[in-house]
XYZ file of C-alpha atoms in Angstrom:
264
model
C 9.683 -1.485 -40.979
C 12.975 -1.726 -42.855
C 16.143 -3.156 -41.367
C 17.756 0.295 -41.414
C 14.844 1.835 -39.512
C 14.922 -0.942 -36.934
C 18.660 -0.494 -36.504
C 18.201 3.241 -35.885
C 15.514 2.591 -33.288
C 17.662 0.057 -31.466
C 20.592 2.448 -31.617
C 18.628 5.286 -29.993
C 17.140 2.923 -27.414
C 20.615 1.928 -26.357
C 22.403 5.281 -26.477
C 20.427 7.009 -23.735
C 20.607 4.161 -21.169
C 24.308 3.664 -21.878
C 25.014 7.376 -21.442
C 22.905 7.540 -18.281
C 24.558 4.488 -16.705
C 28.020 5.727 -17.694
C 27.334 9.171 -16.223
C 25.965 7.837 -12.935
C 28.800 5.323 -12.604
C 31.397 8.006 -13.420
C 29.989 10.331 -10.751
C 30.001 7.474 -8.241
C 33.632 6.621 -9.000
C 34.575 10.304 -8.786
C 32.993 10.469 -5.318
C 34.972 7.406 -4.229
C 38.205 8.829 -5.618
C 37.545 12.017 -3.647
C 37.361 9.981 -0.437
C 33.603 9.381 -0.282
C 33.294 11.821 2.605
C 35.393 9.560 4.859
C 38.624 11.581 4.735
C 39.610 14.335 7.142
C 42.205 17.080 6.880
C 45.093 16.595 9.300
C 47.908 19.149 9.014
C 47.203 19.656 5.323
C 46.988 15.933 4.543
C 43.865 13.896 3.867
C 43.697 10.897 6.188
C 40.974 8.274 6.761
C 38.574 8.998 9.581
C 39.719 7.038 12.600
C 37.262 4.845 14.422
C 35.361 6.831 17.003
C 31.912 7.336 18.465
C 29.211 6.612 15.912
C 27.069 9.708 15.670
C 24.059 9.970 13.366
C 26.148 12.117 10.991
C 28.967 9.557 10.915
C 26.523 6.723 10.232
C 24.971 8.739 7.399
C 28.409 9.349 5.847
C 29.171 5.631 6.024
C 25.809 4.771 4.464
C 26.345 7.254 1.622
C 29.796 5.779 1.040
C 28.434 2.222 0.807
C 25.494 3.180 -1.424
C 27.725 5.115 -3.835
C 30.255 2.287 -3.818
C 27.544 -0.247 -4.720
C 26.364 2.051 -7.528
C 29.916 2.335 -8.891
C 30.614 -1.391 -8.666
C 27.284 -2.975 -9.563
C 25.360 -0.647 -11.891
C 27.646 -1.247 -14.932
C 27.101 -5.010 -14.630
C 23.334 -4.457 -14.910
C 23.647 -2.576 -18.222
C 22.696 -5.537 -20.493
C 19.491 -6.018 -18.511
C 18.761 -2.277 -18.576
C 19.277 -2.154 -22.351
C 16.950 -5.097 -22.948
C 14.334 -3.568 -20.675
C 14.587 -0.274 -22.578
C 14.053 -2.058 -25.904
C 10.947 -3.883 -24.700
C 9.553 -0.908 -22.778
C 9.528 1.202 -25.955
C 7.055 -1.259 -27.441
C 4.974 -1.484 -24.295
C 2.697 1.553 -24.145
C 1.443 0.522 -20.703
C 4.898 1.310 -19.328
C 4.440 4.968 -20.226
C 7.381 5.100 -22.583
C 10.888 3.735 -22.197
C 12.333 6.618 -20.183
C 10.240 6.378 -16.993
C 10.142 2.576 -17.144
C 13.902 2.209 -17.455
C 14.496 4.794 -14.723
C 12.145 2.936 -12.379
C 13.794 -0.375 -13.215
C 17.218 1.049 -12.333
C 15.776 2.675 -9.196
C 14.389 -0.665 -8.030
C 17.718 -2.357 -8.732
C 19.680 0.230 -6.757
C 17.117 0.218 -3.929
C 17.973 -3.402 -3.188
C 21.684 -2.607 -3.121
C 20.888 0.309 -0.812
C 19.271 -2.148 1.610
C 22.424 -4.245 1.396
C 24.406 -1.070 2.176
C 22.394 -0.575 5.376
C 23.296 -4.116 6.439
C 26.963 -3.467 5.546
C 27.033 -0.314 7.669
C 25.519 -2.240 10.591
C 28.218 -4.897 10.201
C 30.900 -2.218 9.992
C 29.590 -0.681 13.220
C 29.752 -4.037 15.013
C 33.276 -4.718 13.753
C 34.466 -1.282 14.883
C 32.858 -1.775 18.289
C 34.811 -5.025 18.562
C 38.049 -3.214 17.504
C 38.362 -5.458 14.442
C 38.756 -2.727 11.784
C 41.706 -0.502 10.905
C 41.238 3.174 9.904
C 41.138 1.940 6.275
C 38.195 -0.267 7.320
C 40.218 -3.448 6.836
C 39.851 -6.254 9.328
C 42.731 -6.564 11.793
C 41.788 -10.142 12.654
C 43.568 -12.938 10.796
C 40.829 -15.332 11.824
C 38.098 -13.048 10.498
C 39.983 -12.386 7.245
C 40.673 -16.064 6.634
C 37.163 -17.101 7.608
C 35.586 -14.518 5.318
C 37.737 -15.652 2.380
C 36.820 -19.292 2.973
C 33.117 -18.486 3.349
C 33.142 -16.444 0.135
C 34.934 -19.261 -1.675
C 32.500 -21.921 -0.492
C 29.534 -19.727 -1.472
C 30.843 -19.589 -5.057
C 30.012 -23.334 -5.293
C 26.520 -23.226 -3.776
C 23.294 -23.769 -5.791
C 22.032 -20.339 -4.660
C 25.087 -18.620 -6.154
C 24.725 -20.600 -9.401
C 21.002 -19.803 -9.726
C 21.453 -16.085 -9.042
C 24.428 -15.849 -11.406
C 22.423 -17.586 -14.138
C 19.676 -14.929 -13.844
C 22.258 -12.134 -13.990
C 23.939 -13.662 -17.047
C 20.705 -14.192 -19.022
C 18.717 -10.943 -19.387
C 16.366 -12.480 -21.982
C 15.512 -15.431 -19.728
C 14.897 -13.021 -16.862
C 12.537 -10.905 -18.969
C 10.640 -13.934 -20.254
C 10.157 -15.230 -16.715
C 9.532 -11.987 -14.827
C 8.216 -9.325 -17.213
C 5.689 -6.954 -15.633
C 3.943 -4.144 -17.499
C 3.525 -0.570 -16.345
C 5.707 1.678 -14.273
C 5.051 -0.283 -11.090
C 5.927 -3.425 -13.015
C 9.249 -1.902 -14.077
C 10.024 -1.019 -10.455
C 9.138 -4.546 -9.332
C 11.342 -6.037 -12.044
C 14.248 -3.856 -10.958
C 13.794 -4.965 -7.350
C 13.674 -8.621 -8.384
C 16.760 -8.284 -10.576
C 18.536 -6.468 -7.757
C 17.642 -9.302 -5.382
C 19.195 -11.845 -7.735
C 22.254 -9.616 -8.066
C 22.675 -9.321 -4.296
C 22.216 -13.067 -4.025
C 25.003 -13.478 -6.555
C 27.506 -10.992 -5.140
C 26.893 -10.338 -1.431
C 29.760 -12.586 -0.314
C 32.126 -10.887 -2.764
C 31.162 -7.506 -1.335
C 32.006 -8.677 2.192
C 35.557 -9.202 0.952
C 35.822 -5.407 1.061
C 36.367 -5.848 4.802
C 39.337 -8.110 3.997
C 41.065 -5.888 1.442
C 39.918 -2.596 2.928
C 36.660 -0.745 2.301
C 38.667 2.360 1.373
C 41.261 0.460 -0.694
C 40.520 1.714 -4.218
C 42.638 -0.980 -5.871
C 40.610 -3.639 -4.058
C 37.329 -1.951 -4.982
C 38.296 -1.717 -8.651
C 39.492 -5.316 -8.658
C 36.206 -6.615 -7.266
C 34.204 -4.435 -9.673
C 36.141 -5.777 -12.666
C 35.712 -9.332 -11.404
C 31.940 -8.877 -11.111
C 31.795 -7.648 -14.720
C 33.828 -10.620 -15.953
C 31.797 -13.128 -13.953
C 28.457 -11.764 -15.171
C 29.200 -10.767 -18.740
C 31.448 -13.544 -20.072
C 30.226 -16.950 -21.292
C 32.658 -18.698 -18.963
C 31.381 -16.771 -15.939
C 30.056 -19.906 -14.208
C 33.416 -21.658 -14.394
C 35.288 -18.480 -13.461
C 33.070 -18.253 -10.385
C 33.924 -21.793 -9.306
C 37.623 -21.419 -10.013
C 37.650 -18.215 -7.976
C 35.913 -20.070 -5.171
C 38.821 -22.521 -5.010
C 41.289 -19.624 -4.977
C 39.418 -17.881 -2.141
C 39.332 -21.040 -0.022
C 43.048 -21.665 -0.566
C 43.792 -18.020 0.192
C 41.721 -18.166 3.365
C 43.433 -21.349 4.572
C 46.850 -19.829 3.839
C 45.864 -16.695 5.774
C 44.843 -18.767 8.802
C 47.968 -20.928 8.706
C 50.445 -18.109 8.021
C 51.054 -17.177 11.727
C 51.683 -20.793 12.691
C 54.035 -21.375 9.772
C 55.930 -18.189 10.572
C 56.211 -19.250 14.227
C 57.565 -22.675 13.306
C 60.084 -21.231 10.855
C 61.331 -18.618 13.330
């Protein structure tokens, strides 16, 4: 096989996954921009749904919102792993061709984030029951906001965070350690990679309750941060530096009322 032929093969292997991921992510972002089903028409204006009784329909809307949000935020960061899997799957006839294998890998990855979304909806329900969320799904408790920021910052320094981030940053190492053949193997690999990804980013996702689950600027900011943390060589140090910032931010949030009282 000549170098030119190999380059063409690699090019085609990468184009389809890139287009597919871009299309799915674009649709997910479009759904979020449209309100993710959480907006209601009030006198000709779209306003966030206010907290109210949790019916099955309301819970389903919230779950769809969280799942789509996780797809929009997390799927692009998995693209390097998806591309590597596509390249290897093409040469693995037991996987049934690259298309089904890559699709099953991505399905497994998103299935894990869907499970996280179920947990997030349950937490949202509990916070609303305790009257701790605004209509924009932002915590109204200074203590909860500060505590969440501090917890997220501390987690950035834990061995679990470092290990999960290392797996997310090194697709080749992940493949060498966890490759499984066949379509079921691709699904299992996607689930495992998704588990590492959740282990890396779950605390960051809980910060959505601090900035507002429906705050698009906050969502975009976290999504960009995840990409930088996972895809840049300095991601490990960025993670730790951000941890310090989160802890300082959380402490400042907790102390702000007392400082304001003393200065008044």
